[in-house]
Coordinates of C-alpha atoms and ligand atoms in Angstrom, one line a residue:
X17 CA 177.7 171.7 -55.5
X18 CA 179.2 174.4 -53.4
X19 CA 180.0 177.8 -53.7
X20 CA 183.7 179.7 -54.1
X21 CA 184.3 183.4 -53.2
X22 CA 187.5 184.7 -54.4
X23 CA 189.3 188.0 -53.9
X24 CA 187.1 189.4 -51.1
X25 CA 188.2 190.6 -47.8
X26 CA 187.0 188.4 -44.7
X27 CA 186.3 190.1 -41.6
X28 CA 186.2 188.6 -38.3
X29 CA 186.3 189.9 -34.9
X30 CA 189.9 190.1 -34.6
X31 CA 191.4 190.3 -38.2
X32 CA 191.0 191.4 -41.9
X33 CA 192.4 189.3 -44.6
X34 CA 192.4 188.8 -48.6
X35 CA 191.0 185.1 -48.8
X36 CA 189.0 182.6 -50.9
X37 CA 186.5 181.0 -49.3
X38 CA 185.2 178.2 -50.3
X39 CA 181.4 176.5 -49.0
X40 CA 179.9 172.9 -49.8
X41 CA 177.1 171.3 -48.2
X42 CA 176.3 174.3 -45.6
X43 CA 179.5 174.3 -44.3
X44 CA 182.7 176.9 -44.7
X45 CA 185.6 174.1 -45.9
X46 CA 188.4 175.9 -47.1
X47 CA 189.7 179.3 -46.7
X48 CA 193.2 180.3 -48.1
X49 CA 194.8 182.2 -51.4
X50 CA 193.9 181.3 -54.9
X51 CA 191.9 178.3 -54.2
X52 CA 190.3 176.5 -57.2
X53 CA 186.5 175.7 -57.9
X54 CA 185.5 172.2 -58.0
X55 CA 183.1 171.0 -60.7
X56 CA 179.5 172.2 -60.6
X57 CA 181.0 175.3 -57.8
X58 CA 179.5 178.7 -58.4
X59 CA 182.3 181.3 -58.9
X60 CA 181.6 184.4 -57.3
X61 CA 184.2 187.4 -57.5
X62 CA 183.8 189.6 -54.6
X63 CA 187.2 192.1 -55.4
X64 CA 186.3 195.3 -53.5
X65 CA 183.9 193.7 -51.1
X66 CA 183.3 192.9 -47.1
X67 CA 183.5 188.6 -46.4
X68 CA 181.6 188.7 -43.4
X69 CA 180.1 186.0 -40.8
X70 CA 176.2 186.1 -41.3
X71 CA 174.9 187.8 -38.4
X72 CA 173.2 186.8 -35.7
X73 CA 170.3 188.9 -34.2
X74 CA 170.4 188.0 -30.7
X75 CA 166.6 189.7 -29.7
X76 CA 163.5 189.5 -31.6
X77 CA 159.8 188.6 -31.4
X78 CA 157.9 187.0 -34.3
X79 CA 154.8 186.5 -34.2
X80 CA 154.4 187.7 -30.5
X81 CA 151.2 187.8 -28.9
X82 CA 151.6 191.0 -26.9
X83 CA 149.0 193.9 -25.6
X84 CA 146.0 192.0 -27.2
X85 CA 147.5 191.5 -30.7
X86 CA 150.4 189.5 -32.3
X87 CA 153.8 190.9 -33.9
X88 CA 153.5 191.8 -37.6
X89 CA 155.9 189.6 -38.9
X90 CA 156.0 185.8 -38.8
X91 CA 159.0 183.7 -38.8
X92 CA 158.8 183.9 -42.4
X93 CA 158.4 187.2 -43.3
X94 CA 160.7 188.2 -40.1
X95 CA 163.8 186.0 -41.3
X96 CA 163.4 187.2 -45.0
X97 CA 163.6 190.5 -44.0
X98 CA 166.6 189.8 -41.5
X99 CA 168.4 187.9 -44.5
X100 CA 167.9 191.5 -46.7
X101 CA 169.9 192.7 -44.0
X102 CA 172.9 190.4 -43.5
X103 CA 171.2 188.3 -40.8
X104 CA 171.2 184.4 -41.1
X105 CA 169.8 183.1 -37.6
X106 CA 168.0 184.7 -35.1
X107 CA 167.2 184.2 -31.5
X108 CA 163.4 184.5 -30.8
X109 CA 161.9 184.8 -27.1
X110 CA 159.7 181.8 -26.8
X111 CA 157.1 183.1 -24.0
X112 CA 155.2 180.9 -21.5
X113 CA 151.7 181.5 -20.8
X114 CA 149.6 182.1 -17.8
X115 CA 149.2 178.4 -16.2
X116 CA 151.4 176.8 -19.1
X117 CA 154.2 174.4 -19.0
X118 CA 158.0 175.8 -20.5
X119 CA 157.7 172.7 -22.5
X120 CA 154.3 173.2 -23.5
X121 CA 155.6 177.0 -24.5
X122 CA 158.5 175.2 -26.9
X123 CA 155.8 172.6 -28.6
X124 CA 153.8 175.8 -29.4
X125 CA 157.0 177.8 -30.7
X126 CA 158.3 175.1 -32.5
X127 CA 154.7 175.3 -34.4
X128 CA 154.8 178.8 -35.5
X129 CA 159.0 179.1 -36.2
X130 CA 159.4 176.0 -38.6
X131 CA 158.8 178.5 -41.8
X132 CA 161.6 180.6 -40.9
X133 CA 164.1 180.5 -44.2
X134 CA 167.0 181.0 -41.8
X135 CA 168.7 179.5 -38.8
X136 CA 167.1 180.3 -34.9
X137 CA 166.5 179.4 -31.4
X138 CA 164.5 181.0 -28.5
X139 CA 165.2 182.2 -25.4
X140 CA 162.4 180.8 -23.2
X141 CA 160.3 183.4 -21.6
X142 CA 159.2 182.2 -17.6
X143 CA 156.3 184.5 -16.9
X144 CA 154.7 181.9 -14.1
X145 CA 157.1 180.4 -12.1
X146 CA 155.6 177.6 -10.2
X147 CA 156.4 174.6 -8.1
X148 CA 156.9 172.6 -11.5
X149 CA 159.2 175.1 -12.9
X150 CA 162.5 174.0 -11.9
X151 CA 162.0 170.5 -13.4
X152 CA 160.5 172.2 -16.9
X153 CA 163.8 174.5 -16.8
X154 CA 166.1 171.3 -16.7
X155 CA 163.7 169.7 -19.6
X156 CA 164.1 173.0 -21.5
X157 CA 168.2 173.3 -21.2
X158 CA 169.1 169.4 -21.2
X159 CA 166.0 167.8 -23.5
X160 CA 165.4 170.7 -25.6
X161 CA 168.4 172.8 -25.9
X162 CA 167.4 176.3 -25.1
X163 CA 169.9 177.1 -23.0
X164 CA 168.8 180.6 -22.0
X165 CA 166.3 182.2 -20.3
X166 CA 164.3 185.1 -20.2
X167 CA 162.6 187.2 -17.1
X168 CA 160.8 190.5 -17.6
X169 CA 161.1 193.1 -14.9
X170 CA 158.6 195.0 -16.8
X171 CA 154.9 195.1 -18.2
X172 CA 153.0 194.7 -14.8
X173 CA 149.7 192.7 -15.4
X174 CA 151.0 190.7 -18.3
X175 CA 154.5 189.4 -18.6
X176 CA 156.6 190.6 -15.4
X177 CA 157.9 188.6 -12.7
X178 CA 158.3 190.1 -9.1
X179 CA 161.5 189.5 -6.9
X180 CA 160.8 185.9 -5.6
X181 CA 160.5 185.1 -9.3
X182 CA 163.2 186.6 -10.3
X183 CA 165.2 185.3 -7.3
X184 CA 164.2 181.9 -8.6
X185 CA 165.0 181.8 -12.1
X186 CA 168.4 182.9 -11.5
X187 CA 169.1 180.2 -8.4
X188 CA 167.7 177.7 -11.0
X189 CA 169.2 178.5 -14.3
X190 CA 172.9 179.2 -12.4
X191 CA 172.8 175.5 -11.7
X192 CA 172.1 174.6 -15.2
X193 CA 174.6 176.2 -16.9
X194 CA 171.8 178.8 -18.8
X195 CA 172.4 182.6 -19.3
X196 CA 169.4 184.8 -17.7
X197 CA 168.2 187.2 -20.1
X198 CA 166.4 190.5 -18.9
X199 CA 164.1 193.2 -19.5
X200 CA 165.5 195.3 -16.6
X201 CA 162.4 198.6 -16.2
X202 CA 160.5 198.8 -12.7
X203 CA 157.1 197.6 -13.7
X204 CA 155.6 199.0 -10.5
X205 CA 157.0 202.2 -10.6
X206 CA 155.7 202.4 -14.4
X207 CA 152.2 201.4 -13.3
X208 CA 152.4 203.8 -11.1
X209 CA 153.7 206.9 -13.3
X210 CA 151.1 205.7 -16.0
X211 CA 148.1 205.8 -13.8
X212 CA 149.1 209.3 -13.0
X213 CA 149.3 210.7 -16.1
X214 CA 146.3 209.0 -17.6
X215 CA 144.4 210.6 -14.3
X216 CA 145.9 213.7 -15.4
X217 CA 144.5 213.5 -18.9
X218 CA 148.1 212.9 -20.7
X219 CA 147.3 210.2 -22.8
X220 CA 149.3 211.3 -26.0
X221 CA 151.9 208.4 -27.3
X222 CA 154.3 211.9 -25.7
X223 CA 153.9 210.4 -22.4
X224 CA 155.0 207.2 -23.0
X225 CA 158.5 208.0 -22.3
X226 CA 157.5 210.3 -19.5
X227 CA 156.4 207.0 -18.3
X228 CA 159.0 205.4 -18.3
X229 CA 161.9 207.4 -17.3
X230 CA 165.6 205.9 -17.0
X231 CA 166.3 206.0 -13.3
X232 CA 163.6 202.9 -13.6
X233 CA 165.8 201.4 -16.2
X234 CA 168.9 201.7 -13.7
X235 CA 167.4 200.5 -10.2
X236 CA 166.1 197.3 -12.4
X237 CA 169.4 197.0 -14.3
X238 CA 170.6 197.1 -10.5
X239 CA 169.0 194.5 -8.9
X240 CA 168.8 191.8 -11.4
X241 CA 172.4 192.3 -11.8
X242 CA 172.8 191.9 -7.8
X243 CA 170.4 188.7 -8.0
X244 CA 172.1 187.3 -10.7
X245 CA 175.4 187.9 -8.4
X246 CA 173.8 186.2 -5.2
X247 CA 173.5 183.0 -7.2
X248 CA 176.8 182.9 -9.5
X249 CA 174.3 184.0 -12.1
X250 CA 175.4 184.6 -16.0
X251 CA 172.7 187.5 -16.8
X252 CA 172.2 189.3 -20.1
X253 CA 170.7 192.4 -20.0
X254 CA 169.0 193.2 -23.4
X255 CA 168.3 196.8 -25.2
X256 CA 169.8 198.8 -22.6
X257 CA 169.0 202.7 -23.2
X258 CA 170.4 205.1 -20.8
X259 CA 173.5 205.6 -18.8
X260 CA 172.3 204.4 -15.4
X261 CA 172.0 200.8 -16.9
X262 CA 175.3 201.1 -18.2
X263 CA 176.6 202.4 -15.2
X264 CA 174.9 199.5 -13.4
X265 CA 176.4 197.2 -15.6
X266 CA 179.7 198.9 -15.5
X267 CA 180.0 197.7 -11.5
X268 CA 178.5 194.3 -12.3
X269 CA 181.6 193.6 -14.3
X270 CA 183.9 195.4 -11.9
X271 CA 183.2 193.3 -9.1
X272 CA 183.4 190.1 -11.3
X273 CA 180.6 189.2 -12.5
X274 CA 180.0 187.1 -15.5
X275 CA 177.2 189.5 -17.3
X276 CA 176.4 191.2 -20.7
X277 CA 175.2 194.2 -22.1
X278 CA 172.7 194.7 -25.3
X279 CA 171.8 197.9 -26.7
X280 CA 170.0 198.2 -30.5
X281 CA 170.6 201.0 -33.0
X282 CA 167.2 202.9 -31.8
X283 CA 168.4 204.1 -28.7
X284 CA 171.8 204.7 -30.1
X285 CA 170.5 206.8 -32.8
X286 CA 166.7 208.5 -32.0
X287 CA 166.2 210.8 -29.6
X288 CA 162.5 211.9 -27.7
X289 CA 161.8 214.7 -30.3
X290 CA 160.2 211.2 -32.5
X291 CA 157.2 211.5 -30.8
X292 CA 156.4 215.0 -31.4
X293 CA 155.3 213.5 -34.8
X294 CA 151.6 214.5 -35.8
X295 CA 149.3 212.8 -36.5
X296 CA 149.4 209.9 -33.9
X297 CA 153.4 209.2 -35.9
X298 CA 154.7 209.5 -32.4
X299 CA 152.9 205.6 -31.7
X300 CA 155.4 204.3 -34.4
X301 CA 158.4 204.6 -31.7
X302 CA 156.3 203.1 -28.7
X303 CA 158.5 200.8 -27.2
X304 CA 159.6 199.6 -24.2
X305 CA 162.1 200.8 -22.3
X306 CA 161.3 203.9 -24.8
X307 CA 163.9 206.1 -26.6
X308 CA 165.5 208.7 -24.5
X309 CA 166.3 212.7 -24.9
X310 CA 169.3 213.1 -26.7
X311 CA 172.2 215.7 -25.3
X312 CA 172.0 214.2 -21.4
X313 CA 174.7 211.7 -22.3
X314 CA 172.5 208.4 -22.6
X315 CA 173.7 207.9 -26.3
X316 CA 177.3 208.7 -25.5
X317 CA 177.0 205.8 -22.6
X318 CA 176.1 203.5 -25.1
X319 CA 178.1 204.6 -27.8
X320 CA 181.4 204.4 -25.6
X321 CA 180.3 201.7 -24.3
X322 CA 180.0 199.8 -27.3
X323 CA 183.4 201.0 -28.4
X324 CA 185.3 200.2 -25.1
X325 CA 183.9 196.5 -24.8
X326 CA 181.6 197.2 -21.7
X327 CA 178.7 196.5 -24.0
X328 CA 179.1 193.5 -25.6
X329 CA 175.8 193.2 -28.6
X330 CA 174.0 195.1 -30.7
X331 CA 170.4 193.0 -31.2
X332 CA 167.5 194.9 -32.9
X333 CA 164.4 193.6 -30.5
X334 CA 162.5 193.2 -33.8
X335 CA 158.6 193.4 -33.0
X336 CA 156.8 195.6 -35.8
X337 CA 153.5 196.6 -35.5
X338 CA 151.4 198.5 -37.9
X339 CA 149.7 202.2 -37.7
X340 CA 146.7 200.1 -37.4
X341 CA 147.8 198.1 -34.9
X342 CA 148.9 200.8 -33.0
X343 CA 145.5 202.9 -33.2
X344 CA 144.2 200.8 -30.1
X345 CA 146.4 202.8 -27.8
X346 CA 144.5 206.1 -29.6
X347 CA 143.5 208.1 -26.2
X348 CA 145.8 205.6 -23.4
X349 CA 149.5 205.6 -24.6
X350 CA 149.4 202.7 -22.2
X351 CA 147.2 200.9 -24.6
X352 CA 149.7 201.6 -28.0
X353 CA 151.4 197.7 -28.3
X354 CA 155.2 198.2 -28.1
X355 CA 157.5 198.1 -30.6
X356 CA 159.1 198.3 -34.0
X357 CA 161.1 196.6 -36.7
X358 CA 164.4 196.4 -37.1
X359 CA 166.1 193.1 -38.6
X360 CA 166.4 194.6 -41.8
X361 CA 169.1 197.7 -41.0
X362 CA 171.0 196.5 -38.1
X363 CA 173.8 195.8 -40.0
X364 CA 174.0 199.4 -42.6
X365 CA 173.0 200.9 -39.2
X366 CA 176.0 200.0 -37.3
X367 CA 178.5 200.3 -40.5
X368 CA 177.7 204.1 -40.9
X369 CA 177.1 205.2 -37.7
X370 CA 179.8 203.0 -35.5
X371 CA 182.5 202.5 -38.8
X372 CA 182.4 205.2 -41.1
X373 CA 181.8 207.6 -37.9
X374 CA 184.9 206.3 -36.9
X375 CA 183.2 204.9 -33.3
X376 CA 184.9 201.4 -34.1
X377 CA 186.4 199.4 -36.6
X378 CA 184.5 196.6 -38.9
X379 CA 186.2 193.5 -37.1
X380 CA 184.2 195.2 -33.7
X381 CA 181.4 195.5 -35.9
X382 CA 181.6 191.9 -36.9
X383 CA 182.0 191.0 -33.5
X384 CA 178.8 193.4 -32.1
X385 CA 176.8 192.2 -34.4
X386 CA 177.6 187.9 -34.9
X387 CA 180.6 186.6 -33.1
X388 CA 179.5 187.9 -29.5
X389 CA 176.2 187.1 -29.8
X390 CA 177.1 183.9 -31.0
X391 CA 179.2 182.9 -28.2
X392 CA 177.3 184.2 -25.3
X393 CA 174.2 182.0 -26.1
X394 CA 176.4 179.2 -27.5
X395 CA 176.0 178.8 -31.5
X396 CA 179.1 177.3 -32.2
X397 CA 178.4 177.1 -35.8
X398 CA 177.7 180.7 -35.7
X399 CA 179.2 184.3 -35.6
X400 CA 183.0 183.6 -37.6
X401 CA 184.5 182.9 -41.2
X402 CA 186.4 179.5 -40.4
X403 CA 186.6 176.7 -41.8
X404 CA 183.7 174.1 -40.0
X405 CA 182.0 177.6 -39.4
X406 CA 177.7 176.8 -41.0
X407 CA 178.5 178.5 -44.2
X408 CA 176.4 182.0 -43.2
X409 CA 178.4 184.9 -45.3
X410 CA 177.6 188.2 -46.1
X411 CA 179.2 190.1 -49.0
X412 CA 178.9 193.3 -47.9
X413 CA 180.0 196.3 -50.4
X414 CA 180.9 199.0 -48.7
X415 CA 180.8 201.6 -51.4
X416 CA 176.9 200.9 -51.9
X417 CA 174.5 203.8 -50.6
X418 CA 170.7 203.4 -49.7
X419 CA 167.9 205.1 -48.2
X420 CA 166.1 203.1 -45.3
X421 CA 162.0 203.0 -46.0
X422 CA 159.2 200.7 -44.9
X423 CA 158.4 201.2 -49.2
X424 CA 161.5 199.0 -49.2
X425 CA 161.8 196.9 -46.4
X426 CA 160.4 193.4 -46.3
X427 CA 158.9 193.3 -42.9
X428 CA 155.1 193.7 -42.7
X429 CA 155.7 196.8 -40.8
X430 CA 154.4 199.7 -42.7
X431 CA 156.4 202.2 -40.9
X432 CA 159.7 202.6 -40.3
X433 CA 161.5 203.7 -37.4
X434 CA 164.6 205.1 -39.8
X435 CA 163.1 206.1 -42.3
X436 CA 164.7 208.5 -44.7
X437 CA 168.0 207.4 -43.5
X438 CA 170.9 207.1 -46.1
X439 CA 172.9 204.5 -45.0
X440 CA 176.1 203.7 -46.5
X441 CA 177.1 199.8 -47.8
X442 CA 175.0 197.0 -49.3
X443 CA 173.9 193.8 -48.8
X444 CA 175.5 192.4 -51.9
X445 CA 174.7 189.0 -51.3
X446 CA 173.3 186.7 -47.9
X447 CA 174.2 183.3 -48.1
X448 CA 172.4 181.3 -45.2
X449 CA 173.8 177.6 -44.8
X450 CA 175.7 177.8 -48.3
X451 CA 172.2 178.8 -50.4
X452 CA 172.2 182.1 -51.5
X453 CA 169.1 183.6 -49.7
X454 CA 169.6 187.5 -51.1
X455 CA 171.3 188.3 -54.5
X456 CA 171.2 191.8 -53.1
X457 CA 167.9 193.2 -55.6
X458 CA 165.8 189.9 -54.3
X459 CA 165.1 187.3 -51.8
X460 CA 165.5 183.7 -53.0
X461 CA 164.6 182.4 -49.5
X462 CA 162.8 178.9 -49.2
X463 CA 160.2 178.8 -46.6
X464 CA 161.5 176.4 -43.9
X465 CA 164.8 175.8 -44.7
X466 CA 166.0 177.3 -41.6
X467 CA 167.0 175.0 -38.6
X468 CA 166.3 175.4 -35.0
X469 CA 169.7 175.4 -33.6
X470 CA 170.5 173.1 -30.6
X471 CA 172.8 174.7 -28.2
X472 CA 175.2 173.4 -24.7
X473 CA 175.1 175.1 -21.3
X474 CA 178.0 176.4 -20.7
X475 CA 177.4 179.1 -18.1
X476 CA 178.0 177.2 -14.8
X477 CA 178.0 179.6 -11.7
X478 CA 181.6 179.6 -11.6
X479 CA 181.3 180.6 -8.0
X480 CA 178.7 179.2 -5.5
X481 CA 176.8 182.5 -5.3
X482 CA 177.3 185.5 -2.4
X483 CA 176.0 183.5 0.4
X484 CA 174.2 185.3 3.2
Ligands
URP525 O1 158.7 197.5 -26.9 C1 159.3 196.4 -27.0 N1 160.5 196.3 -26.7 N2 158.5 195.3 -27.4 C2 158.9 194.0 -27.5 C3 158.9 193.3 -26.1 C4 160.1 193.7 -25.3 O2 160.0 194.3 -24.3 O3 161.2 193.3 -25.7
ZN526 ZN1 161.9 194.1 -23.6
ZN527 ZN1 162.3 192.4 -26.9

């Protein structure tokens, strides 16, 4: 029994169209003009409404264990929340321990993710590169299928790598065809400002930020792009805030690199003044790198960047955490775990504030938010309307109205970062491998039927590196 959707309008990244579409056995299989429904098909008309790929949500953390607690959603809650807001598969960073194998890190992923009620895979998260390392990267790309990486330049102490690390993982994953993910702040440099201020007494979720500031962003943007460079590297660099990274990505692609640019609707649409929220509210937008000061021209960077194709995604980097959580860092900002949800309003997000603001059109959108994503890392099932396509639609009405709330939102988070905001469009309906998983009032998700999705390397230095 499938599934027929007449009359809407399918959007993909490079056209708009009138179209049936027709699903059966979680796969698109026919696409055209006044197709017919075959016996036991659901009818849906979807006149006056957006056909859209599901989309893909290229950076999020369930379930994280992170500044001595874990993430507030599980791959559960997490997927159900993304599927409220027109996402169908995710990619989750799948993070090595201290001392652990990168196949040991997958077994114990694979564990937690298998109740997710839509689609994913993981980038895998090298904290502690070793000797054995190389070897457990191959396992990882050609046994296991996680063909990307992750390396954080941040978060000294816990999860960053240093330069002979990094150096590493790129010569390695070049080789293998994988895409290097980053997390481009100095951590040093933000050890360093944090002692300071804490010495100072400035221990206020305020000085966060001040922690953090984006000229740290840019030299780390910088240099993994030039490491990535010395080895032929693909590199990703994910939630990109300020206009020195863009800038540093800007030259990256100049010169010829093969690299790509993340940003997520938080640091295109909050500015500093968030944390002058009483109260301890300004611990609700602790995250890392943080949100900028508007009117210095770090949200026009991204925004133009988004629009003139020098940033290529727009993820979330979904990691709630609750006010409770977030009281441990109650007298050391340094202490507040880092964070917030987002999987639920990505899409309304970037349908108000990029196409109704008249930033870009909805077959960018479609491309921001699913098709690029799904291409970089390699879903080939994902990110398009097309026949063979996983059958992951969105009908999307673009006349619907709502107003963003953690009340409403499914995630476990109890705060949102955008609340109050009235965003325009609905959800009408998700359908995740041809199963409606949202009639647009409810979630009709089944725990577990999502599928971790295999992927191909296909990022081969396509030079042998800048050799000394
Ligand atoms: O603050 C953040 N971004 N928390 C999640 C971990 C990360 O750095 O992506
Ligand atoms: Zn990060
Ligand atoms: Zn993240």
């Amino acid at each position: 029994m499938g599934i027929l959707i007449k009359n809407g309008e399918v959007v993909t990244a490079s056209e708009r169209f009138v179209a049936d579409v027709r699903v059966d056995g979680g796969t698109i299989t026919d696409l055209g003009s006044r197709l017919d429904a075959r016996a036991g098909d659901e009818t849906i008309d979807a006149a006056g409404h957006l056909v859209l790929p599901g989309f893909v949500d290229p950076h999020v953390h369930m379930e994280l264990p992170f500044m001595g607690t874990v993430s507030a959603d599980d791959f559960e809650v997490g997927g159900a929340a993304g599927a409220a807001g027109g996402t169908t598969c995710f990619i989750d960073f799948c993070m090595q321990g201290k001392g652990e194998s990168l196949v040991t890190a997958v077994a114990n992923w694979h564990a937690k993710s298998r109740k997710s009620a839509v689609d994913y895979t993981y980038h895998l998260g090298i904290t502690d590169f070793g000797p054995d390392t190389p070897a457990q990267m191959r396992e990882v790309v050609q046994t296991h299928g996680i063909t990307s990486f992750k390396v954080f330049l941040a978060y000294k102490g816990a999860l960053m790598v240093d330069d002979g690390q990094l150096y590493e993982v790129m010569k390695h994953a070049a080789a293998l065809g994988a895409v290097v993910t980053v997390h481009a702040e100095n951590g040093d440099a933000v050890w360093h400002l944090q002692r300071e201020l804490l010495a100072n007494g400035l221990t206020g979720p305020e000085y966060h930020p001040v922690s953090r500031p984006s000229p740290l962003e840019g030299e780390a943007t910088e240099r993994a792009l030039m490491m990535a460079r010395l080895h032929g590297t693909a590199a990703y660099i994910v939630h990109m805030t300020c206009k020195e990274a863009v800038h540093a990505l800007e030259r990256a692609k100049l010169s010829g690199q093969r690299c790509y640019g993340e940003t997520c609707p938080q640091y295109l649409l909050l500015d500093d003044t968030v944390f002058d929220k009483p109260d301890f509210g300004g611990s609700a937008y602790v995250m890392s790198p943080p949100i900028r000061p508007g009117h210095v021209g770090h949200h026009e960077s991204l925004w133009n960047g988004l629009s003139n194709r020098l940033l290529d995604t727009v993820g979330t980097d979904h990691c709630p955490f609750t006010h409770e959580q977030k009281l441990s860092g109650q007298g050391d900002f340094t202490r507040i775990p880092n964070g917030a949800a987002g999987i639920e309003e990505r899409l309304a997000l970037l349908y108000t504030h990029g196409v109704r603001a008249g930033r870009f059109d909805v077959s960018r959108m479609v491309e921001l938010g699913s098709t690029a994503p799904a291409r970089i890392f390699g879903l080939e099932k994902k990110g398009s309307i097309a026949v063979g396509k996983d059958a992951d639609i969105v009908l999307f009405d673009p006349a619907g109205t709502r107003t963003i709330s953690a009340k409403t939102n499914h995630s476990h988070a109890d705060r949102s970062v955008f609340e109050g905001f009235e965003v325009n469009g609905r959800v009408a309906r998700t359908i995740a491998n041809g199963r409606t998983i949202w009639d647009g009032n409810a979630l009709t998700t089944t725990r577990g039927a999502g599928r971790f999705v295999t992927r191909k390397p296909t990022h081969f230095a396509h030079h042998a590196g800048v050799k000394p």
